[in-house]
Short mmCIF file of C-alpha atoms and ligand atoms in Angstrom, two decimals:
data_model
loop_
_atom_site.label_atom_id
_atom_site.label_comp_id
_atom_site.label_asym_id
_atom_site.label_seq_id
_atom_site.Cartn_x
_atom_site.Cartn_y
_atom_site.Cartn_z
CA MET A 1 144.06 152.40 -22.85
CA THR A 2 145.74 148.99 -22.82
CA ASP A 3 144.38 146.69 -24.92
CA PRO A 4 142.25 144.24 -23.01
CA PHE A 5 143.05 141.46 -25.04
CA LEU A 6 146.90 141.74 -24.96
CA THR A 7 146.76 141.70 -21.06
CA ALA A 8 144.59 138.49 -21.37
CA ASN A 9 146.78 136.82 -23.72
CA PRO A 10 148.59 135.25 -20.84
CA VAL A 11 145.82 133.43 -19.80
CA LEU A 12 144.76 132.06 -22.99
CA LYS A 13 148.42 130.82 -23.71
CA LYS A 14 148.77 129.05 -20.40
CA LEU A 15 145.53 127.25 -20.78
CA GLU A 16 146.57 126.22 -24.40
CA ASP A 17 150.17 125.48 -22.98
CA ALA A 18 148.18 122.81 -20.80
CA GLY A 19 146.88 121.19 -23.64
CA TYR A 20 143.26 122.72 -23.13
CA ASP A 21 141.31 125.03 -26.08
CA ALA A 22 140.79 128.83 -25.08
CA TYR A 23 139.23 132.09 -26.72
CA PHE A 24 137.72 135.09 -26.40
CA VAL A 25 134.02 135.20 -26.76
CA GLY A 26 130.83 137.16 -26.05
CA GLY A 27 130.64 141.07 -25.75
CA SER A 28 133.85 141.88 -25.70
CA VAL A 29 134.67 140.36 -28.86
CA ARG A 30 131.40 142.00 -30.27
CA ASP A 31 132.41 145.28 -29.28
CA PHE A 32 135.93 144.68 -30.61
CA LEU A 33 134.70 144.06 -33.78
CA LEU A 34 132.54 147.03 -33.27
CA LYS A 35 135.48 149.12 -32.33
CA ARG A 36 133.59 150.24 -29.35
CA GLU A 37 135.09 150.32 -25.71
CA ILE A 38 135.53 146.89 -24.36
CA ASN A 39 134.50 146.02 -20.63
CA ASP A 40 135.22 142.64 -19.35
CA VAL A 41 137.01 140.21 -21.77
CA ASP A 42 135.25 136.65 -21.29
CA ILE A 43 137.18 133.89 -21.81
CA ALA A 44 136.01 130.42 -22.83
CA THR A 45 137.87 127.05 -22.55
CA SER A 46 137.72 123.34 -23.21
CA ALA A 47 138.98 122.97 -19.49
CA THR A 48 136.66 122.06 -16.60
CA PRO A 49 136.53 124.85 -13.60
CA ALA A 50 138.82 121.98 -11.49
CA GLU A 51 141.12 121.80 -14.45
CA VAL A 52 141.32 125.94 -14.47
CA LYS A 53 142.29 125.93 -10.88
CA LYS A 54 144.99 123.41 -11.31
CA ILE A 55 146.52 125.87 -13.96
CA PHE A 56 146.07 128.76 -12.02
CA PRO A 57 147.06 129.61 -8.37
CA LYS A 58 144.84 132.27 -7.54
CA THR A 59 141.02 132.13 -8.44
CA VAL A 60 137.90 132.71 -7.37
CA ASP A 61 134.74 130.57 -7.70
CA ILE A 62 132.11 133.04 -8.88
CA GLY A 63 129.85 130.42 -10.85
CA ILE A 64 130.98 127.33 -10.56
CA GLU A 65 127.94 125.82 -11.03
CA HIS A 66 127.84 127.38 -14.38
CA GLY A 67 131.43 126.52 -15.17
CA THR A 68 132.86 130.28 -14.44
CA VAL A 69 136.13 131.00 -12.25
CA LEU A 70 137.50 134.12 -11.90
CA VAL A 71 141.15 133.84 -12.94
CA LEU A 72 143.86 136.52 -11.26
CA VAL A 73 146.83 137.16 -12.99
CA ASN A 74 148.87 140.20 -12.84
CA ASN A 75 146.75 142.94 -12.26
CA GLY A 76 143.60 141.68 -14.23
CA ALA A 77 140.75 139.48 -13.10
CA TYR A 78 139.38 137.44 -15.96
CA GLU A 79 136.16 134.91 -16.12
CA VAL A 80 137.22 131.98 -17.59
CA THR A 81 133.81 129.40 -18.46
CA THR A 82 134.31 126.07 -19.67
CA PHE A 83 132.53 125.26 -22.94
CA ARG A 84 128.99 124.18 -22.11
CA THR A 85 125.45 123.32 -23.29
CA GLU A 86 122.57 124.18 -21.71
CA SER A 87 119.82 121.47 -21.64
CA GLU A 88 116.41 121.48 -19.82
CA TYR A 89 115.02 125.05 -19.88
CA GLN A 90 112.07 124.83 -17.89
CA ASP A 91 109.60 127.29 -17.58
CA TYR A 92 111.12 129.54 -20.42
CA ARG A 93 113.82 130.37 -17.78
CA ARG A 94 117.44 129.93 -17.56
CA PRO A 95 118.24 126.20 -17.92
CA ASN A 96 118.78 124.46 -14.47
CA GLU A 97 121.24 122.13 -15.76
CA VAL A 98 124.76 122.94 -17.70
CA THR A 99 126.44 120.05 -19.27
CA PHE A 100 130.34 120.92 -19.84
CA ILE A 101 131.61 119.96 -23.33
CA ARG A 102 135.03 120.30 -25.14
CA ASN A 103 133.74 121.71 -28.35
CA LEU A 104 133.65 125.58 -28.80
CA LYS A 105 130.98 125.48 -31.67
CA ASP A 106 128.41 123.71 -29.24
CA ASP A 107 129.25 126.82 -26.82
CA LEU A 108 128.88 129.61 -29.64
CA LYS A 109 125.51 127.90 -30.63
CA ARG A 110 124.16 128.05 -27.27
CA ARG A 111 124.68 131.95 -27.45
CA ASP A 112 121.60 134.08 -27.34
CA PHE A 113 122.91 136.40 -31.24
CA THR A 114 125.17 135.69 -33.84
CA MET A 115 127.04 139.08 -33.56
CA ASN A 116 127.83 137.44 -29.39
CA ALA A 117 128.45 134.04 -30.60
CA ILE A 118 132.29 134.85 -32.15
CA ALA A 119 135.14 133.33 -30.85
CA MET A 120 138.57 134.87 -31.37
CA ASP A 121 141.76 133.38 -30.92
CA ARG A 122 144.92 134.84 -29.14
CA ASN A 123 146.20 135.82 -32.96
CA ARG A 124 142.76 137.54 -33.51
CA LYS A 125 141.77 134.98 -35.93
CA LEU A 126 138.17 134.72 -35.60
CA ILE A 127 135.73 131.44 -35.55
CA ASP A 128 132.34 132.75 -36.64
CA PRO A 129 130.25 129.65 -37.42
CA PHE A 130 127.02 131.73 -37.22
CA ASN A 131 128.54 134.38 -39.68
CA GLY A 132 127.85 136.75 -36.48
CA PHE A 133 130.94 139.25 -38.27
CA LEU A 134 128.23 139.63 -41.09
CA ALA A 135 125.89 140.53 -38.63
CA ILE A 136 128.23 143.07 -37.05
CA GLN A 137 128.95 144.71 -39.91
CA ASN A 138 125.26 144.99 -41.09
CA LYS A 139 124.16 146.14 -37.88
CA ILE A 140 121.86 143.21 -37.64
CA ILE A 141 120.74 141.38 -34.67
CA GLN A 142 119.54 137.80 -35.38
CA THR A 143 118.75 134.55 -32.96
CA VAL A 144 121.55 131.71 -33.69
CA GLY A 145 119.26 129.26 -34.91
CA SER A 146 115.46 129.56 -34.71
CA PRO A 147 113.82 132.79 -33.23
CA SER A 148 111.37 131.50 -31.54
CA ASP A 149 112.65 128.20 -30.23
CA ARG A 150 115.52 130.65 -28.79
CA PHE A 151 113.08 132.99 -27.13
CA GLN A 152 110.70 129.89 -25.44
CA GLU A 153 114.55 128.51 -24.36
CA ASP A 154 114.86 132.12 -22.60
CA ALA A 155 112.20 134.41 -22.58
CA LEU A 156 115.04 137.07 -21.37
CA ARG A 157 116.75 137.01 -25.04
CA MET A 158 113.80 139.36 -26.45
CA MET A 159 114.62 141.91 -23.91
CA ARG A 160 118.21 141.63 -24.67
CA ALA A 161 117.70 142.12 -28.34
CA VAL A 162 116.12 145.53 -27.49
CA ARG A 163 118.32 146.70 -25.39
CA PHE A 164 121.00 145.85 -28.19
CA VAL A 165 119.01 148.15 -30.24
CA SER A 166 119.64 150.93 -27.90
CA GLN A 167 123.23 150.15 -27.16
CA LEU A 168 124.57 149.53 -30.21
CA SER A 169 121.70 151.33 -32.66
CA PHE A 170 121.10 147.82 -34.62
CA GLN A 171 118.13 146.55 -36.02
CA ILE A 172 116.23 143.21 -35.07
CA GLU A 173 116.15 140.97 -37.96
CA ARG A 174 112.75 140.48 -39.74
CA ARG A 175 112.00 136.91 -38.28
CA THR A 176 113.47 137.40 -34.98
CA VAL A 177 110.66 140.69 -34.53
CA GLU A 178 108.13 138.69 -35.53
CA ALA A 179 109.38 135.68 -33.16
CA LEU A 180 109.55 138.31 -30.39
CA SER A 181 106.17 139.87 -31.21
CA MET A 182 104.51 136.50 -30.92
CA LEU A 183 106.41 135.13 -27.76
CA VAL A 184 106.36 138.04 -25.46
CA HIS A 185 103.92 137.11 -22.96
CA LEU A 186 106.35 134.25 -22.02
CA LEU A 187 108.28 137.35 -20.38
CA GLU A 188 106.14 136.72 -17.67
CA ASN A 189 108.01 133.55 -16.28
CA ILE A 190 111.00 135.60 -16.05
CA ALA A 191 112.75 137.16 -13.21
CA VAL A 192 112.70 141.01 -12.59
CA GLU A 193 116.38 141.33 -11.51
CA ARG A 194 117.42 140.03 -14.94
CA LYS A 195 114.70 142.13 -16.41
CA ARG A 196 116.08 145.24 -15.06
CA ALA A 197 119.60 144.54 -15.85
CA GLU A 198 118.65 144.52 -19.33
CA PHE A 199 116.17 147.53 -19.13
CA GLU A 200 118.86 149.80 -17.43
CA LYS A 201 121.31 149.07 -20.17
CA LEU A 202 118.70 150.18 -22.51
CA LEU A 203 117.79 153.09 -20.91
CA ILE A 204 121.45 154.62 -20.81
CA GLY A 205 121.97 153.18 -24.81
CA LYS A 206 122.37 155.94 -27.23
CA ASN A 207 119.56 154.81 -29.27
CA LYS A 208 117.08 154.28 -26.50
CA HIS A 209 114.64 156.33 -28.57
CA ASN A 210 114.14 153.36 -31.10
CA ALA A 211 114.33 150.71 -28.09
CA LEU A 212 111.83 152.24 -26.29
CA ASN A 213 109.42 152.44 -29.30
CA ILE A 214 109.96 148.62 -29.63
CA LEU A 215 109.13 148.19 -26.26
CA LEU A 216 105.56 149.73 -26.51
CA GLU A 217 104.83 148.05 -30.36
CA THR A 218 105.85 144.51 -29.04
CA ASN A 219 103.95 144.88 -25.61
CA ILE A 220 107.12 144.49 -24.11
CA TYR A 221 106.20 146.79 -21.63
CA LEU A 222 103.06 145.40 -20.41
CA TYR A 223 105.57 142.50 -18.54
CA LEU A 224 107.75 145.25 -16.75
CA PRO A 225 106.92 146.09 -13.26
CA GLY A 226 104.44 149.33 -12.83
CA LEU A 227 104.48 149.67 -16.49
CA GLN A 228 101.11 148.19 -17.45
CA ALA A 229 98.75 150.54 -18.36
CA LYS A 230 101.42 153.23 -19.15
CA SER A 231 102.39 153.52 -22.84
CA GLN A 232 100.88 157.45 -22.77
CA HIS A 233 103.41 157.88 -20.21
CA LEU A 234 106.12 155.60 -21.84
CA GLU A 235 105.68 158.03 -24.78
CA LYS A 236 106.30 160.80 -22.81
CA LEU A 237 110.07 159.43 -22.47
CA LEU A 238 110.38 159.38 -26.12
CA ASP A 239 110.17 163.34 -25.64
CA PHE A 240 113.08 163.88 -23.88
CA GLU A 241 116.91 164.06 -25.37
CA SER A 242 118.17 162.12 -22.34
CA SER A 243 121.55 161.35 -23.88
CA GLY A 244 124.26 161.11 -21.19
CA LEU A 245 122.38 160.87 -18.22
CA THR A 246 123.10 158.10 -15.80
CA VAL A 247 120.60 155.17 -14.94
CA ASN A 248 119.63 156.63 -11.43
CA GLU A 249 118.92 160.04 -13.46
CA MET A 250 117.12 157.49 -16.50
CA TRP A 251 114.94 156.07 -13.31
CA SER A 252 114.08 159.98 -11.85
CA LEU A 253 113.04 161.28 -15.60
CA LEU A 254 111.11 157.71 -15.92
CA ILE A 255 109.39 158.45 -12.52
CA PHE A 256 108.43 162.00 -13.76
CA CYS A 257 107.16 160.74 -16.72
CA LEU A 258 104.79 157.94 -14.88
CA ASN A 259 103.89 161.20 -12.51
CA LEU A 260 104.44 159.16 -9.72
CA LYS A 261 103.94 161.01 -5.95
CA GLU A 262 107.10 160.55 -3.85
CA LYS A 263 105.44 157.80 -1.50
CA GLU A 264 104.86 155.82 -4.60
CA ILE A 265 108.32 156.00 -5.83
CA GLU A 266 109.91 153.43 -3.35
CA VAL A 267 106.74 150.84 -4.37
CA PHE A 268 107.63 151.15 -7.74
CA LEU A 269 111.42 150.87 -7.68
CA LYS A 270 111.04 148.16 -4.92
CA GLU A 271 109.05 146.30 -7.78
CA TRP A 272 112.06 146.60 -9.87
CA ARG A 273 113.97 145.27 -7.41
CA LEU A 274 116.55 147.84 -6.92
CA ALA A 275 118.72 148.06 -3.98
CA LEU A 276 117.98 150.33 -1.12
CA LYS A 277 120.70 152.88 -1.61
CA GLU A 278 119.80 153.26 -5.19
CA ILE A 279 116.30 153.79 -4.14
CA ARG A 280 117.12 156.71 -1.34
CA GLU A 281 119.15 158.15 -4.00
CA ILE A 282 116.83 158.33 -6.92
CA GLY A 283 114.00 159.12 -4.19
CA ARG A 284 116.28 162.23 -3.11
CA VAL A 285 116.70 163.51 -6.26
CA VAL A 286 112.91 163.02 -7.40
CA HIS A 287 111.96 165.05 -4.42
CA PHE A 288 114.34 167.84 -5.45
CA LEU A 289 113.79 167.83 -8.72
CA TYR A 290 109.69 168.17 -7.96
CA LYS A 291 110.70 171.05 -5.79
CA ARG A 292 113.04 172.60 -8.53
CA LEU A 293 110.46 172.24 -11.22
CA GLU A 294 108.29 174.95 -8.86
CA GLN A 295 111.07 177.05 -7.68
CA GLU A 296 114.59 178.10 -7.66
CA TRP A 297 116.99 176.51 -5.23
CA ASN A 298 117.68 178.12 -2.12
CA LEU A 299 120.66 177.47 0.37
CA ASN A 300 119.06 175.18 2.54
CA ASP A 301 117.69 172.94 -0.06
CA LEU A 302 121.39 172.83 -1.44
CA TYR A 303 122.78 172.14 1.27
CA SER A 304 120.44 169.37 2.06
CA ALA A 305 120.73 167.88 -1.45
CA GLY A 306 124.54 167.70 -1.68
CA ARG A 307 126.61 168.25 -4.73
CA GLU A 308 125.88 164.90 -6.56
CA THR A 309 122.17 165.42 -5.96
CA ILE A 310 121.84 168.77 -6.91
CA LEU A 311 123.61 167.84 -10.51
CA SER A 312 121.33 165.15 -11.45
CA THR A 313 118.55 167.36 -10.29
CA GLU A 314 119.63 170.09 -12.36
CA ARG A 315 120.43 167.89 -15.51
CA LEU A 316 117.03 166.83 -15.45
CA TYR A 317 115.74 169.74 -15.09
CA LEU A 318 117.32 171.12 -18.10
CA VAL A 319 116.55 168.19 -19.82
CA ILE A 320 112.64 168.37 -19.05
CA ASN A 321 112.70 171.94 -20.16
CA LYS A 322 114.37 171.18 -22.91
CA ILE A 323 117.27 173.42 -22.30
CA LYS A 324 120.67 173.12 -24.30
CA ALA A 325 123.94 174.14 -23.67
CA ASP A 326 123.58 176.31 -20.16
CA ASP A 327 125.49 177.64 -17.19
CA SER A 328 122.96 177.38 -14.57
CA ILE A 329 124.31 174.06 -13.19
CA GLU A 330 127.90 175.59 -12.48
CA GLN A 331 126.06 178.86 -10.86
CA TRP A 332 124.21 176.34 -8.85
CA ILE A 333 127.42 174.61 -7.66
CA ASN A 334 129.03 177.60 -7.34
CA LEU A 335 126.46 178.63 -4.91
CA TYR A 336 126.40 175.14 -3.03
CA GLU A 337 130.77 175.05 -2.76
CA SER A 338 130.46 178.42 -1.33
CA LEU A 339 128.20 176.96 1.92
CA PRO A 340 130.29 177.60 5.31
CA ILE A 341 130.04 173.68 5.86
CA LYS A 342 128.25 171.01 4.22
CA GLU A 343 127.50 168.37 6.30
CA ARG A 344 126.40 168.45 10.04
CA ALA A 345 129.76 166.89 11.06
CA GLU A 346 131.55 170.15 10.09
CA MET A 347 129.88 172.01 12.56
CA ASN A 348 132.42 173.38 15.29
CA VAL A 349 130.08 172.78 17.88
CA SER A 350 128.98 169.39 19.68
CA GLY A 351 125.86 168.21 21.95
CA ASN A 352 128.44 168.14 24.61
CA ASP A 353 129.66 171.62 24.21
CA LEU A 354 125.69 172.54 24.63
CA MET A 355 125.27 170.68 27.74
CA ASP A 356 128.17 171.91 29.22
CA TRP A 357 127.29 175.84 28.21
CA PHE A 358 124.25 175.26 29.41
CA ASN A 359 124.73 172.89 32.43
CA LYS A 360 122.05 170.96 31.07
CA ARG A 361 121.01 167.56 30.49
CA GLY A 362 119.95 166.43 26.72
CA GLY A 363 116.81 166.47 25.55
CA PRO A 364 114.63 167.84 22.66
CA TRP A 365 115.90 171.31 22.95
CA LEU A 366 119.64 169.98 22.44
CA LYS A 367 118.46 168.88 18.88
CA GLU A 368 116.28 172.12 18.11
CA THR A 369 119.19 174.31 19.44
CA LEU A 370 121.85 172.58 17.07
CA LEU A 371 118.98 172.82 14.04
CA THR A 372 118.88 176.59 14.67
CA ILE A 373 122.66 176.94 14.88
CA GLU A 374 123.15 174.94 11.74
CA ASN A 375 120.60 176.69 9.45
CA LYS A 376 122.26 180.24 10.83
CA ILE A 377 125.78 178.92 9.90
CA ILE A 378 124.39 177.97 6.37
CA ALA A 379 122.44 181.12 5.83
CA GLY A 380 125.77 183.00 6.32
CA GLN A 381 124.48 184.55 9.63
CA LEU A 382 126.71 182.93 11.97
CA ASP A 383 130.31 181.75 11.74
CA ASN A 384 131.38 178.26 12.36
CA ASN A 385 133.26 178.94 15.12
CA LYS A 386 133.04 177.70 18.76
CA GLU A 387 133.29 180.89 20.34
CA LYS A 388 131.31 182.91 18.14
CA ILE A 389 128.49 179.83 18.68
CA LYS A 390 128.85 180.32 22.40
CA GLU A 391 128.80 183.90 21.97
CA TRP A 392 125.64 183.97 19.80
CA LEU A 393 123.95 181.79 22.08
CA MET A 394 124.44 183.21 25.31
CA LYS A 395 123.06 186.71 23.75
CA CYS A 396 120.03 184.71 22.50
CA ASN A 397 119.86 183.69 26.26
CA LEU A 398 118.46 180.10 25.17
CA LYS A 399 117.45 177.79 28.08
P1 ATP B 1 127.82 143.69 -22.13
O1 ATP B 1 128.57 144.23 -23.29
O2 ATP B 1 126.68 144.05 -22.34
O3 ATP B 1 128.02 142.64 -21.17
P2 ATP B 1 127.34 141.10 -23.46
O4 ATP B 1 126.77 140.36 -24.48
O5 ATP B 1 128.63 140.55 -22.89
O6 ATP B 1 126.73 142.70 -23.42
P3 ATP B 1 126.65 139.45 -21.21
O7 ATP B 1 124.96 139.61 -20.37
O8 ATP B 1 127.73 139.93 -20.42
O9 ATP B 1 126.09 140.25 -22.45
O10 ATP B 1 126.80 137.74 -21.60
C1 ATP B 1 128.06 137.61 -21.90
C2 ATP B 1 128.02 136.47 -23.41
O11 ATP B 1 127.04 135.38 -22.68
C3 ATP B 1 127.01 137.10 -24.49
O12 ATP B 1 127.98 137.69 -25.38
C4 ATP B 1 126.18 136.19 -24.88
O13 ATP B 1 127.41 134.86 -25.97
C5 ATP B 1 125.98 134.96 -23.83
N1 ATP B 1 124.35 135.16 -22.94
C6 ATP B 1 124.33 136.30 -22.38
N2 ATP B 1 123.30 135.78 -21.94
C7 ATP B 1 122.59 134.92 -22.73
C8 ATP B 1 121.18 134.29 -22.89
N3 ATP B 1 120.42 134.78 -22.22
N4 ATP B 1 121.39 133.49 -23.61
C9 ATP B 1 122.04 133.17 -24.41
N5 ATP B 1 123.45 133.73 -24.01
C10 ATP B 1 123.35 134.24 -23.65
MG1 MG B 2 129.50 141.24 -20.95
#
């Protein structure tokens, strides 16, 4: 993998050449120091958004009001954010006003945890006024400044702390946990979308077991959609070894633990403000999972589920039944792959053909006949061949 900092270096250099300060900041510096894979490289600069846009010919305004401009150089895209402070926090939420500043240290000071408040220059020199590197070495999550002040400014930080427990296998520093336990109720004011982003990262983290325990112990779960009065169900989630599952598979597992009926799934996921596409996907997986827990796959279900849903369903089936290494997934996928068609569009016959052959207008008969043909093809009882299909239909003498 190419070093993402190296490819981003020219962005820093250009800003510096124009007389501004520019540093790598945030999660990418933390993950670099942890030798974890780095996702996005965030850049902080003393240049204002307008100044950044003057320097780089190609930019996209992605959050100008927060000072963020996306800079496109070579083949990369980098978020460049002006040093800022956040003032006037209202209702324990994000501030409604940001002030651009020219000073790095004040920018680092507004960040949530010391491990996230380290800047790194082009030569990999760290600017670390809050001893974030030490916290990383000690695997400690600690707020920059007073935890209760910082949680009162933005209550989401409490959930961020717990998701970092899951992601990084760190521990939350004692005073920070104490403040968290006192202030969880402030999560009431936080938008569900923001909670969801953190919760999803928590669900797929390596150390989710500990993180889920903290959610329960600190009562954070009481402020999460659909989880009030569900501590026992959440404890059930702790029973499963679910590493390696995708976010949607984790939602499906959670739904299984919550014992939700099929019609309750959509309501639950809508409360969490998931996108319709995700809701559908998870709904399908849970549908086939419930079925799979009762019986083995049949050809029709494999066909209607499709490859990705079969894979997710089987992975969950193994997790729920606590089966470790197993070649059953491969066997079911092989059976799926052997289906003569994978979707309706692959049928070598159309509604027009049928209307032609029977010299009849469309109507319910058309849909029914197509479905019969489809089922026959899937069951291997009829070739997916136009002539053969016609022959068979004539023999059946369908009207
Ligand atoms: P990830 O690797 O999951 O993206 P991250 O630490 O980069 O983790 P982001 O949400 O991308 O998380 O935020 C980038 C940086 O912005 C953080 O490292 C932190 O410095 C700062 N930050 C993000 N959210 C907050 C917040 N609610 N309060 C204060 N600072 C925050
Ligand atoms: Mg990030």
